[in-house]
Coordinates of C-alpha atoms in Angstrom, one line a residue:
M432 CA 0.4 0.2 -0.3
T433 CA 1.0 3.2 -0.9
R434 CA 1.7 6.2 1.1
G435 CA -0.9 8.3 -0.7
E436 CA -3.1 5.3 -0.1
A437 CA -2.5 5.2 3.2
L438 CA -3.6 9.0 3.4
L439 CA -6.4 8.6 1.8
I440 CA -7.4 5.9 4.6
L441 CA -7.0 7.4 7.5
F442 CA -8.8 10.7 6.3
L443 CA -11.7 9.0 5.8
G444 CA -11.2 6.9 9.4
M445 CA -10.9 11.1 10.6
V446 CA -13.8 11.6 9.3
F447 CA -15.6 8.8 10.6
S448 CA -14.8 9.4 14.3
V449 CA -15.5 13.3 13.9
A450 CA -19.1 12.1 13.2
G451 CA -19.0 9.7 15.7
L452 CA -18.3 5.9 14.9
P453 CA -15.9 4.9 17.0
T454 CA -13.0 3.6 14.4
H455 CA -11.4 0.3 16.6
C456 CA -14.3 -1.9 15.4
D457 CA -13.5 -3.9 12.5
R458 CA -16.8 -4.6 11.3
V459 CA -16.8 -1.3 10.0
V460 CA -13.9 0.8 9.3
P461 CA -10.6 -1.1 9.2
M462 CA -8.2 0.4 12.2
W463 CA -6.9 3.6 10.7
C464 CA -5.4 4.6 13.0
Q465 CA -2.9 1.7 13.8
H466 CA -2.0 1.5 9.3
I467 CA 0.7 4.8 9.9
P468 CA 3.6 4.9 8.0
S469 CA 5.9 4.2 11.5
Q470 CA 4.3 1.3 12.0
V471 CA 4.2 -0.2 8.7
Q472 CA 8.4 0.7 9.0
K473 CA 7.8 -1.4 12.1
Q474 CA 5.8 -4.4 10.7
S475 CA 7.7 -4.8 7.4
L476 CA 11.7 -5.6 9.9
A477 CA 8.7 -7.6 11.8
G478 CA 7.7 -9.0 8.7
R479 CA 10.4 -8.8 6.3
S480 CA 12.2 -13.3 7.8
A481 CA 8.9 -14.3 6.3
G482 CA 9.0 -13.0 3.4
R483 CA 6.5 -10.1 3.2
T484 CA 6.7 -6.7 3.1
G485 CA 5.0 -3.9 5.0
C486 CA 3.0 -2.9 2.7
D487 CA 1.4 -7.0 2.5
L488 CA 1.0 -6.3 6.7
M489 CA -0.9 -3.4 6.1
V490 CA -3.1 -5.2 3.4
A491 CA -3.7 -8.0 5.2
R492 CA -5.1 -5.6 8.2
C493 CA -6.7 -2.9 7.1
G494 CA -9.9 -4.6 5.6
A495 CA -12.5 -2.9 7.8
L496 CA -15.0 -7.5 6.5
R497 CA -13.4 -10.5 6.0
G498 CA -13.7 -9.9 2.0
G499 CA -11.2 -13.0 1.3
T500 CA -8.0 -13.1 2.1
G501 CA -5.3 -9.9 1.8
R502 CA -3.0 -9.2 -1.6
S503 CA -0.3 -12.6 -0.2
G504 CA -3.4 -14.4 0.2
T505 CA -2.5 -15.7 3.1
E506 CA -5.8 -17.0 5.2
G507 CA -7.9 -14.6 7.5
G508 CA -6.7 -11.1 6.0
W509 CA -8.5 -8.4 3.8
S510 CA -7.3 -7.5 0.3
R511 CA -6.5 -4.3 -1.3
G512 CA -9.8 -5.0 -4.0
T513 CA -12.0 -4.9 -0.7
L514 CA -10.8 -1.9 1.7
Y515 CA -11.7 0.0 -1.8
L516 CA -14.9 -1.1 -2.5
I517 CA -15.6 0.1 1.5
V518 CA -13.9 2.6 1.1
G519 CA -15.7 4.3 -2.2
N520 CA -19.1 2.5 -1.8
T521 CA -18.6 4.6 2.0
M522 CA -17.9 8.2 0.5
C523 CA -20.6 8.0 -1.5
G524 CA -23.0 7.3 0.8
L525 CA -20.8 10.2 3.1
L526 CA -21.5 12.5 0.6
R527 CA -25.4 11.8 0.3
G528 CA -25.7 11.9 3.9
F529 CA -24.0 15.5 4.0
D530 CA -25.9 17.0 0.8
T531 CA -29.3 15.8 2.8
G532 CA -28.2 16.8 6.2
I533 CA -26.8 20.6 5.4
I534 CA -30.1 21.5 4.4
A535 CA -31.2 21.6 7.5
G536 CA -29.2 24.0 8.6
A537 CA -28.7 25.8 5.4
L538 CA -32.6 26.3 5.9
L539 CA -32.1 28.6 9.3
L540 CA -30.5 30.5 7.5
I541 CA -32.7 30.4 4.1
S542 CA -35.3 31.8 5.5
S543 CA -33.9 35.4 6.8
A544 CA -31.9 35.3 3.3
F545 CA -35.2 35.3 1.1
H546 CA -37.8 36.5 3.3
L547 CA -39.6 33.1 3.4
E548 CA -40.6 33.2 6.9
D549 CA -44.3 32.7 6.1
S550 CA -44.2 30.6 3.9
P551 CA -44.1 26.8 5.1
G552 CA -44.6 25.7 1.7
Q553 CA -41.2 27.4 0.2
L554 CA -39.6 25.8 2.6
G555 CA -40.6 22.4 1.9
I556 CA -40.6 22.4 -1.3
I557 CA -36.5 24.0 -0.6
A558 CA -36.2 21.0 2.2
T559 CA -38.1 18.1 -1.3
S560 CA -35.9 19.7 -4.7
A561 CA -32.9 17.3 -4.2
T562 CA -35.4 14.4 -3.5
I563 CA -37.4 15.7 -6.9
G564 CA -33.6 15.5 -8.9
A565 CA -33.5 11.7 -7.1
V566 CA -36.3 10.2 -8.2
L567 CA -35.5 11.0 -11.6
G568 CA -32.0 10.0 -11.0
T569 CA -33.0 6.8 -10.1
A570 CA -35.1 6.5 -13.5
I571 CA -32.0 6.6 -15.3
A572 CA -29.1 5.0 -13.0
G573 CA -30.4 1.0 -13.4
R574 CA -29.9 2.1 -17.0
V575 CA -26.9 3.9 -16.5
A576 CA -25.3 1.6 -14.4
D577 CA -26.8 -1.6 -16.4
T578 CA -25.1 0.0 -19.4
L579 CA -22.1 1.9 -18.0
G580 CA -21.0 -0.3 -15.2
R581 CA -21.4 0.8 -11.8
K582 CA -18.0 2.8 -11.3
R583 CA -19.0 4.7 -13.9
A584 CA -22.6 6.0 -12.9
L585 CA -21.1 6.4 -9.6
L586 CA -18.1 9.3 -10.9
L587 CA -21.2 10.4 -13.2
G588 CA -23.2 10.8 -9.6
A589 CA -19.7 12.6 -8.0
V590 CA -19.4 14.6 -11.4
L591 CA -22.8 16.3 -10.7
S592 CA -22.9 16.5 -7.2
C593 CA -20.1 19.3 -7.6
L594 CA -22.7 21.0 -10.4
G595 CA -24.9 20.9 -8.4
S596 CA -22.3 22.3 -5.2
C597 CA -21.5 24.8 -7.4
V598 CA -24.8 26.6 -8.5
C599 CA -26.5 26.5 -5.2
T600 CA -23.4 28.4 -4.1
A601 CA -23.6 30.7 -6.2
A602 CA -27.5 30.9 -6.0
S603 CA -28.9 34.8 -5.8
T604 CA -32.7 33.7 -6.0
V605 CA -34.5 31.1 -4.9
S606 CA -35.4 29.7 -8.6
A607 CA -31.6 28.8 -8.9
L608 CA -31.5 26.9 -5.6
L609 CA -33.7 24.8 -6.9
V610 CA -32.4 23.5 -10.0
G611 CA -29.1 23.3 -8.1
R612 CA -30.3 20.9 -5.6
V613 CA -32.3 19.2 -7.9
V614 CA -28.9 18.7 -9.5
S615 CA -28.1 17.2 -6.4
G616 CA -29.8 14.8 -6.0
V617 CA -29.6 13.5 -9.2
A618 CA -26.5 12.7 -8.3
F619 CA -28.7 10.6 -5.1
G620 CA -30.3 8.5 -7.4
F621 CA -27.1 7.4 -8.2
Y622 CA -25.8 6.4 -5.4
S623 CA -28.7 5.4 -4.0
T624 CA -28.8 2.6 -6.9
A625 CA -25.0 1.6 -7.9
V626 CA -24.2 1.5 -4.6
N627 CA -26.7 -1.4 -3.5
V628 CA -26.3 -2.8 -6.4
H629 CA -21.9 -2.7 -7.0
L630 CA -22.4 -3.6 -3.0
A631 CA -24.3 -6.3 -3.2
E632 CA -22.4 -7.6 -6.5
C633 CA -19.0 -7.8 -4.7
A634 CA -19.2 -8.7 -1.4
A635 CA -18.6 -11.6 -0.2
P636 CA -21.2 -14.2 0.5
A637 CA -20.1 -14.1 4.2
S638 CA -20.1 -10.3 5.3
R639 CA -22.4 -9.1 2.3
G640 CA -25.1 -8.4 5.2
A641 CA -22.8 -6.5 7.3
L642 CA -21.6 -4.7 3.6
L643 CA -24.5 -4.0 2.9
T644 CA -25.2 -1.8 5.9
L645 CA -22.1 0.2 4.7
P646 CA -24.8 2.9 3.4
Q647 CA -26.8 3.9 6.1
V648 CA -23.4 4.1 8.2
A649 CA -22.4 5.9 6.1
V650 CA -25.1 8.5 5.3
S651 CA -25.9 8.0 9.0
S652 CA -21.8 9.6 9.5
G653 CA -22.6 12.2 6.4
I654 CA -25.9 13.7 7.7
A655 CA -24.7 13.9 12.2
L656 CA -21.3 15.6 10.5
S657 CA -23.1 18.3 8.0
Y658 CA -25.2 19.5 11.7
L659 CA -21.9 19.9 13.0
Y660 CA -20.6 21.4 10.5
S661 CA -22.9 23.2 10.0
V662 CA -22.5 24.8 14.0
I663 CA -19.0 25.8 13.3
V664 CA -20.3 27.8 10.1
I665 CA -22.9 29.6 11.9
L666 CA -20.7 30.0 15.1
W667 CA -17.8 31.6 12.5
G668 CA -20.4 34.3 11.3
G669 CA -20.8 32.6 7.5
G670 CA -23.6 31.5 5.8
F671 CA -26.3 29.4 4.3
R672 CA -23.3 29.2 1.3
A673 CA -20.7 28.5 3.1
M674 CA -22.5 25.7 4.2
L675 CA -23.8 24.5 0.6
A676 CA -20.0 25.0 -0.7
A677 CA -18.1 22.0 1.3
S678 CA -20.6 19.3 -1.2
S679 CA -18.1 20.4 -4.3
V680 CA -14.4 19.6 -1.9
M681 CA -16.3 16.5 -0.4
S682 CA -17.3 15.1 -4.2
V683 CA -13.6 15.5 -5.9
G684 CA -12.7 13.4 -3.3
V685 CA -15.7 10.4 -4.0
A686 CA -14.3 10.8 -7.8
F687 CA -10.7 9.6 -6.6
S688 CA -12.0 6.7 -4.3
V689 CA -14.3 5.9 -6.8
W690 CA -12.2 5.7 -9.8
L691 CA -10.1 2.9 -7.4
M692 CA -13.0 1.3 -6.7
P693 CA -12.7 -2.6 -9.0
E694 CA -15.7 -3.1 -11.2
S695 CA -18.7 -5.1 -10.2
P696 CA -17.6 -9.1 -11.4
R697 CA -20.4 -9.9 -12.0
W698 CA -21.8 -7.1 -14.5
L699 CA -18.3 -7.8 -16.7
L700 CA -19.3 -11.5 -17.0
Q701 CA -22.2 -9.9 -18.2
E702 CA -20.7 -7.9 -20.8
G703 CA -19.1 -10.6 -21.8
R704 CA -15.5 -9.5 -20.4
G705 CA -14.4 -12.9 -18.7
E706 CA -10.7 -12.0 -18.0
D707 CA -11.9 -8.7 -17.0
A708 CA -14.4 -9.9 -14.9
K709 CA -11.8 -12.9 -13.3
E710 CA -9.5 -10.0 -12.6
A711 CA -11.4 -7.7 -10.3
L712 CA -13.1 -11.3 -8.2
C713 CA -9.0 -11.9 -7.2
Q714 CA -8.8 -8.6 -6.7
L715 CA -12.1 -8.6 -4.3
R716 CA -10.8 -12.2 -2.5
G717 CA -7.1 -11.3 -2.0
G718 CA -5.6 -13.7 -5.0
P719 CA -6.2 -16.8 -7.4
T720 CA -7.2 -19.2 -4.0
K721 CA -9.0 -22.5 -4.8
A722 CA -11.8 -20.4 -2.9
V723 CA -11.4 -17.8 -5.7
E724 CA -11.9 -20.1 -8.4
L725 CA -15.1 -22.3 -7.3
E726 CA -16.6 -18.7 -6.6
W727 CA -15.4 -18.5 -9.9
S728 CA -17.0 -21.0 -11.8
E729 CA -20.4 -20.7 -9.6
L730 CA -20.4 -17.3 -10.8
A731 CA -20.1 -18.2 -14.3
S732 CA -22.3 -20.9 -14.4
S733 CA -25.1 -18.2 -13.1
T734 CA -24.4 -15.7 -15.8
R735 CA -24.6 -18.1 -18.5
R736 CA -27.9 -19.3 -17.1
S737 CA -29.4 -16.2 -16.9
E738 CA -28.1 -15.5 -20.2
V739 CA -29.8 -18.9 -21.4
A740 CA -32.5 -18.5 -19.8
S741 CA -33.6 -15.0 -21.2
A742 CA -32.7 -16.4 -25.0
G743 CA -35.2 -18.5 -24.4
D744 CA -37.7 -15.6 -23.6
K745 CA -40.1 -14.4 -26.0
G746 CA -40.6 -10.9 -24.0
G747 CA -37.5 -9.3 -25.4
R748 CA -35.5 -9.0 -22.4
S749 CA -32.1 -7.5 -23.0
V750 CA -29.2 -9.4 -20.8
G751 CA -26.1 -9.0 -20.5
K752 CA -26.2 -5.5 -22.8
G753 CA -27.4 -3.5 -20.1
G754 CA -29.9 -6.0 -18.7
W755 CA -33.8 -5.6 -18.5
G756 CA -35.2 -2.0 -19.7
L757 CA -38.4 -1.1 -17.2
H758 CA -41.1 -3.2 -19.6
A759 CA -39.5 -5.8 -18.9
L760 CA -39.6 -5.8 -15.1
F761 CA -43.9 -6.4 -15.1
R762 CA -43.9 -9.4 -17.5
E763 CA -42.4 -12.0 -14.6
R764 CA -45.3 -12.6 -12.2
S765 CA -43.0 -13.6 -9.6
V766 CA -40.7 -10.5 -10.1
V767 CA -43.8 -7.9 -10.0
R768 CA -44.7 -9.7 -6.6
S769 CA -40.4 -9.5 -5.0
L770 CA -40.6 -5.9 -6.6
A771 CA -44.4 -5.0 -5.2
V772 CA -42.6 -6.2 -1.4
C773 CA -39.1 -4.2 -2.4
C774 CA -41.3 -0.7 -3.2
T775 CA -43.9 -1.2 -0.8
L776 CA -41.1 -1.2 2.7
Q777 CA -39.3 1.8 0.9
A778 CA -42.7 3.3 1.5
L779 CA -42.6 2.2 4.4
Q780 CA -39.3 3.7 5.2
Q781 CA -40.2 7.4 4.2
L782 CA -43.7 7.0 5.7
S783 CA -41.6 6.9 9.3
G784 CA -40.9 10.7 8.3
I785 CA -37.3 9.7 8.0
N786 CA -36.9 13.3 6.3
A787 CA -38.8 15.4 7.5
I788 CA -37.1 14.5 10.8
I789 CA -33.7 15.0 8.8
Y790 CA -34.5 18.1 7.8
F791 CA -36.9 19.8 10.2
T792 CA -35.5 18.9 13.5
P793 CA -33.8 21.9 14.2
Q794 CA -37.2 23.7 13.7
V795 CA -39.5 20.2 15.5
L796 CA -36.9 21.1 18.8
Q797 CA -37.2 24.8 19.2
E798 CA -40.8 24.4 19.8
A799 CA -40.5 22.1 22.2
G800 CA -38.7 24.1 23.5
T801 CA -34.9 21.8 23.9
C802 CA -32.7 24.9 23.3
S803 CA -33.2 26.2 27.0
M804 CA -31.2 23.4 27.9
F805 CA -28.2 24.3 25.9
T806 CA -28.2 27.3 27.1
T807 CA -28.2 26.6 30.2
L808 CA -25.5 25.2 29.9
L809 CA -23.1 27.5 27.5
P810 CA -24.7 30.7 27.7
S811 CA -23.5 32.4 24.9
L812 CA -25.5 30.0 22.6
R813 CA -28.1 32.5 23.6
R814 CA -26.8 34.7 21.3
H815 CA -26.9 31.3 18.4
P816 CA -30.2 30.2 18.5
S817 CA -30.1 28.6 14.9
A818 CA -26.6 26.8 16.2
C819 CA -28.2 25.9 19.5
S820 CA -31.2 24.0 18.0
L821 CA -28.3 22.5 15.7
L822 CA -26.8 21.2 18.7
A823 CA -29.9 19.8 19.9
T824 CA -30.5 18.1 17.0
L825 CA -26.7 16.7 16.9
A826 CA -27.7 15.6 20.4
S827 CA -30.9 13.4 18.9
Y828 CA -29.1 12.0 16.2
L829 CA -25.5 10.5 17.7
P830 CA -27.3 8.0 19.2
K831 CA -28.2 6.5 16.0
L832 CA -24.3 5.9 15.0
P833 CA -23.4 3.3 17.5
A834 CA -26.5 1.4 16.4
I835 CA -25.8 1.3 13.4
L836 CA -23.1 -0.7 14.5
L837 CA -25.4 -2.8 16.2
A838 CA -27.4 -3.4 12.9
M839 CA -24.0 -4.6 11.5
Y840 CA -23.7 -7.2 13.7
L841 CA -27.2 -8.3 14.1
V842 CA -28.1 -8.3 10.0
D843 CA -26.2 -11.6 9.1
R844 CA -26.9 -13.7 12.5
V845 CA -30.4 -12.6 13.2
G846 CA -32.3 -12.1 9.4
R847 CA -33.8 -9.1 8.2
R848 CA -37.2 -9.7 8.2
M849 CA -37.0 -11.6 12.4
L850 CA -35.2 -7.8 12.9
L851 CA -38.0 -5.5 11.5
L852 CA -41.3 -7.2 13.5
T853 CA -38.6 -6.8 16.9
M854 CA -37.3 -3.2 15.7
M855 CA -40.9 -1.8 14.1
P856 CA -43.3 -1.6 17.5
P857 CA -40.5 0.0 19.5
L858 CA -39.9 2.8 16.6
A859 CA -43.9 3.8 16.3
G860 CA -43.9 3.6 20.1
S861 CA -41.3 6.7 19.7
L862 CA -43.3 8.5 17.1
A863 CA -46.1 8.5 19.9
A864 CA -44.4 10.2 22.4
L865 CA -42.9 11.8 20.3
A866 CA -46.5 13.2 19.8
V867 CA -47.6 13.4 23.1
S868 CA -43.8 15.4 24.2
L869 CA -45.7 17.8 21.5
S870 CA -48.9 18.3 22.0
L871 CA -47.8 18.8 26.4
P872 CA -48.6 22.5 27.6
Q873 CA -45.3 24.6 26.3
S874 CA -45.4 24.9 31.1
C875 CA -44.3 21.5 31.7
W876 CA -40.9 20.7 33.0
Y877 CA -40.6 17.4 31.0
R878 CA -41.4 18.0 27.8
S879 CA -38.2 19.0 26.5
Q880 CA -36.8 16.5 27.7
M881 CA -39.1 14.3 26.6
A882 CA -38.7 15.4 22.7
L883 CA -35.6 15.0 22.6
L884 CA -35.2 11.5 23.8
S885 CA -38.2 9.8 21.7
L886 CA -35.8 12.0 18.3
S887 CA -32.7 9.7 19.8
V888 CA -35.1 6.3 20.6
Y889 CA -36.6 7.0 16.7
G890 CA -33.0 7.2 15.3
I891 CA -32.0 4.0 17.1
F892 CA -34.8 1.8 16.3
F893 CA -35.0 3.5 12.6
V894 CA -31.0 2.1 11.5
L895 CA -31.7 -1.7 13.1
S896 CA -35.0 -1.5 10.7
L897 CA -36.5 0.8 8.0
G898 CA -32.8 2.4 7.6
P899 CA -30.9 -0.7 6.0
M900 CA -33.4 -3.0 5.5
P901 CA -35.5 -2.0 1.9
N902 CA -32.5 -1.1 -0.2
M903 CA -30.8 -4.7 1.4
I904 CA -33.7 -7.1 0.4
T905 CA -34.2 -4.9 -2.8
G906 CA -30.4 -6.2 -3.9
E907 CA -31.7 -10.1 -3.0
L908 CA -34.0 -10.5 -3.6
L909 CA -34.3 -9.0 -6.6
P910 CA -32.5 -11.7 -9.6
T911 CA -29.2 -10.6 -10.8
D912 CA -30.8 -9.4 -14.9
A913 CA -33.7 -7.4 -13.0
R914 CA -31.2 -5.8 -10.3
G915 CA -30.8 -2.9 -12.7
A916 CA -34.3 -1.7 -13.2
G917 CA -35.3 -3.2 -10.1
M918 CA -33.6 -1.6 -8.1
S919 CA -33.8 1.6 -9.3
V920 CA -37.7 1.3 -9.8
S921 CA -37.2 0.3 -5.8
V922 CA -35.4 3.5 -5.2
G923 CA -37.7 5.4 -7.4
V924 CA -40.6 4.9 -4.8
Q925 CA -38.4 5.4 -2.1
W926 CA -38.0 9.3 -3.5
V927 CA -41.3 9.7 -4.4
L928 CA -42.7 9.3 -1.2
S929 CA -39.2 11.6 0.9
S930 CA -41.1 14.2 -1.4
L931 CA -44.4 14.2 -0.9
V932 CA -43.0 14.2 2.6
S933 CA -40.7 16.4 3.1
V934 CA -43.2 18.7 0.8
S935 CA -46.2 17.9 3.8
F936 CA -44.6 18.4 6.7
P937 CA -44.3 21.6 7.2
I938 CA -47.8 22.4 5.9
L939 CA -49.5 19.4 8.1
C940 CA -47.4 20.9 11.6
S941 CA -49.2 24.5 10.4
S942 CA -52.5 22.8 10.0
I943 CA -53.2 19.9 12.2
G944 CA -50.3 20.5 14.0
T945 CA -46.6 19.8 14.9
G946 CA -48.0 16.4 17.2
P947 CA -51.1 14.9 15.0
T948 CA -48.5 14.3 11.9
F949 CA -46.3 13.2 14.0
M950 CA -49.5 10.7 15.6
C951 CA -50.7 9.3 12.0
Y952 CA -46.4 8.4 11.4
S953 CA -46.9 6.3 13.5
A954 CA -50.1 4.5 12.8
I955 CA -48.3 4.3 9.4
M956 CA -45.0 1.9 11.3
A957 CA -48.2 0.2 12.7
F958 CA -50.1 -1.1 9.7
G959 CA -46.3 -1.6 7.9
W960 CA -45.7 -3.9 11.0
F961 CA -48.1 -6.6 9.5
F962 CA -46.8 -6.3 6.0
V963 CA -43.7 -7.2 7.3
L964 CA -45.4 -10.4 8.9
L965 CA -48.2 -11.2 6.3
C966 CA -46.1 -10.4 3.3
L967 CA -42.3 -10.6 4.0
P968 CA -39.9 -13.7 3.4
E969 CA -37.1 -14.4 4.9

């Protein structure tokens, strides 16, 4: 491993540390801080007698999940390809989370900059403009990922993120701001579709569940980082432009990390590039071992079976050069049934109110009076009410991060369906408790504490249930040749519902009240539990 690669990994570890993730957990991220160059030199001396260089030892230890062997092929290590896979997809999720969460802090300043204090509908449109773009992105992302490859789709997403951020930074009108957010949203659609497909196709079977939880780790960490960055910008006297400009810098790092990743072996094989596919698989698993040869044989056999099946299909599916089209998805009853389950799970994820909470938690906590708790501890924050509400938002969000680690541990041990059935009732209960707290009189002394605690509990049980499961289940239920198009439809439903929730939330709060709005979300979660019980296979 070169010094540049070690610095890239160290940088990502520092970002996770700032966001609140423990970097010592080898189920999520590598032990970055243990791999500084001085230790590489020590390990090089220790391993020289065994014929291994310091870089070999670093590669063998720096993996985040046991995707196979290290570069030297020893048992129990991690390959450089797996490391790049994790870093690249994590950076995509980190940027998506940061770009999603930064609007929560920016809205506090945008409302005054554009005089929108009495226009909840316009604020809702600004908040949801990125999700509208994401709907457009997911409509084409699956086809792009199937035609150009998973890596190129993610690189295109990084370019769009940079462009959208630059437009937002230079915006002098609400219309220009909306255009920039829509362009950034198109990038969200590419990330949502291509990241999950790429991880599902590249991960080793033993670690696939944990790896497919990785996007949730990255997105959640990016959101937490955006809250912290927003507080810093406000305390330093910056405006919303300084907040939105940071995404353009991050997109450069995303493009570099994606460029290092190996392409999906399955996609390469479907494109008829057998040698490239085998090379990518060896890079992901650490070398041409017997286990890799066996996996290669199974991969080649499944691809041939898929091609034979599609060749005999009179419906005209196109596999191998672009996968299924959207029209072909609805011609097979089994695929339609699986897709319906996936789309319903995506809808339930958004109807839990997650995007309303991400975008409008500062306003909700201001209504609950939570900021007074922080001004008591830090009297200087009285001059910065916006920073105070964002700090309260960050405090409610941080417990969500270690819960993601628990989700990664449980998902391959307990199972997807059982986790949903176990964790959705407390999720509904936390939404009901939040609704009750916001309906209490302002004079009630525990009103703010109850609201803050309810939001924290909601975040914990969301990432243990509806956070990672819809995308994970979509990547596993759909057949390989329908995965790209199917993921586009599934994630498209997610973004459509996300847009509706984000636009409707401020309007519902001003019409029926914030408490009753969250009670509606709780009732929907109760319905969702019965759907999982009756319709979702393991």
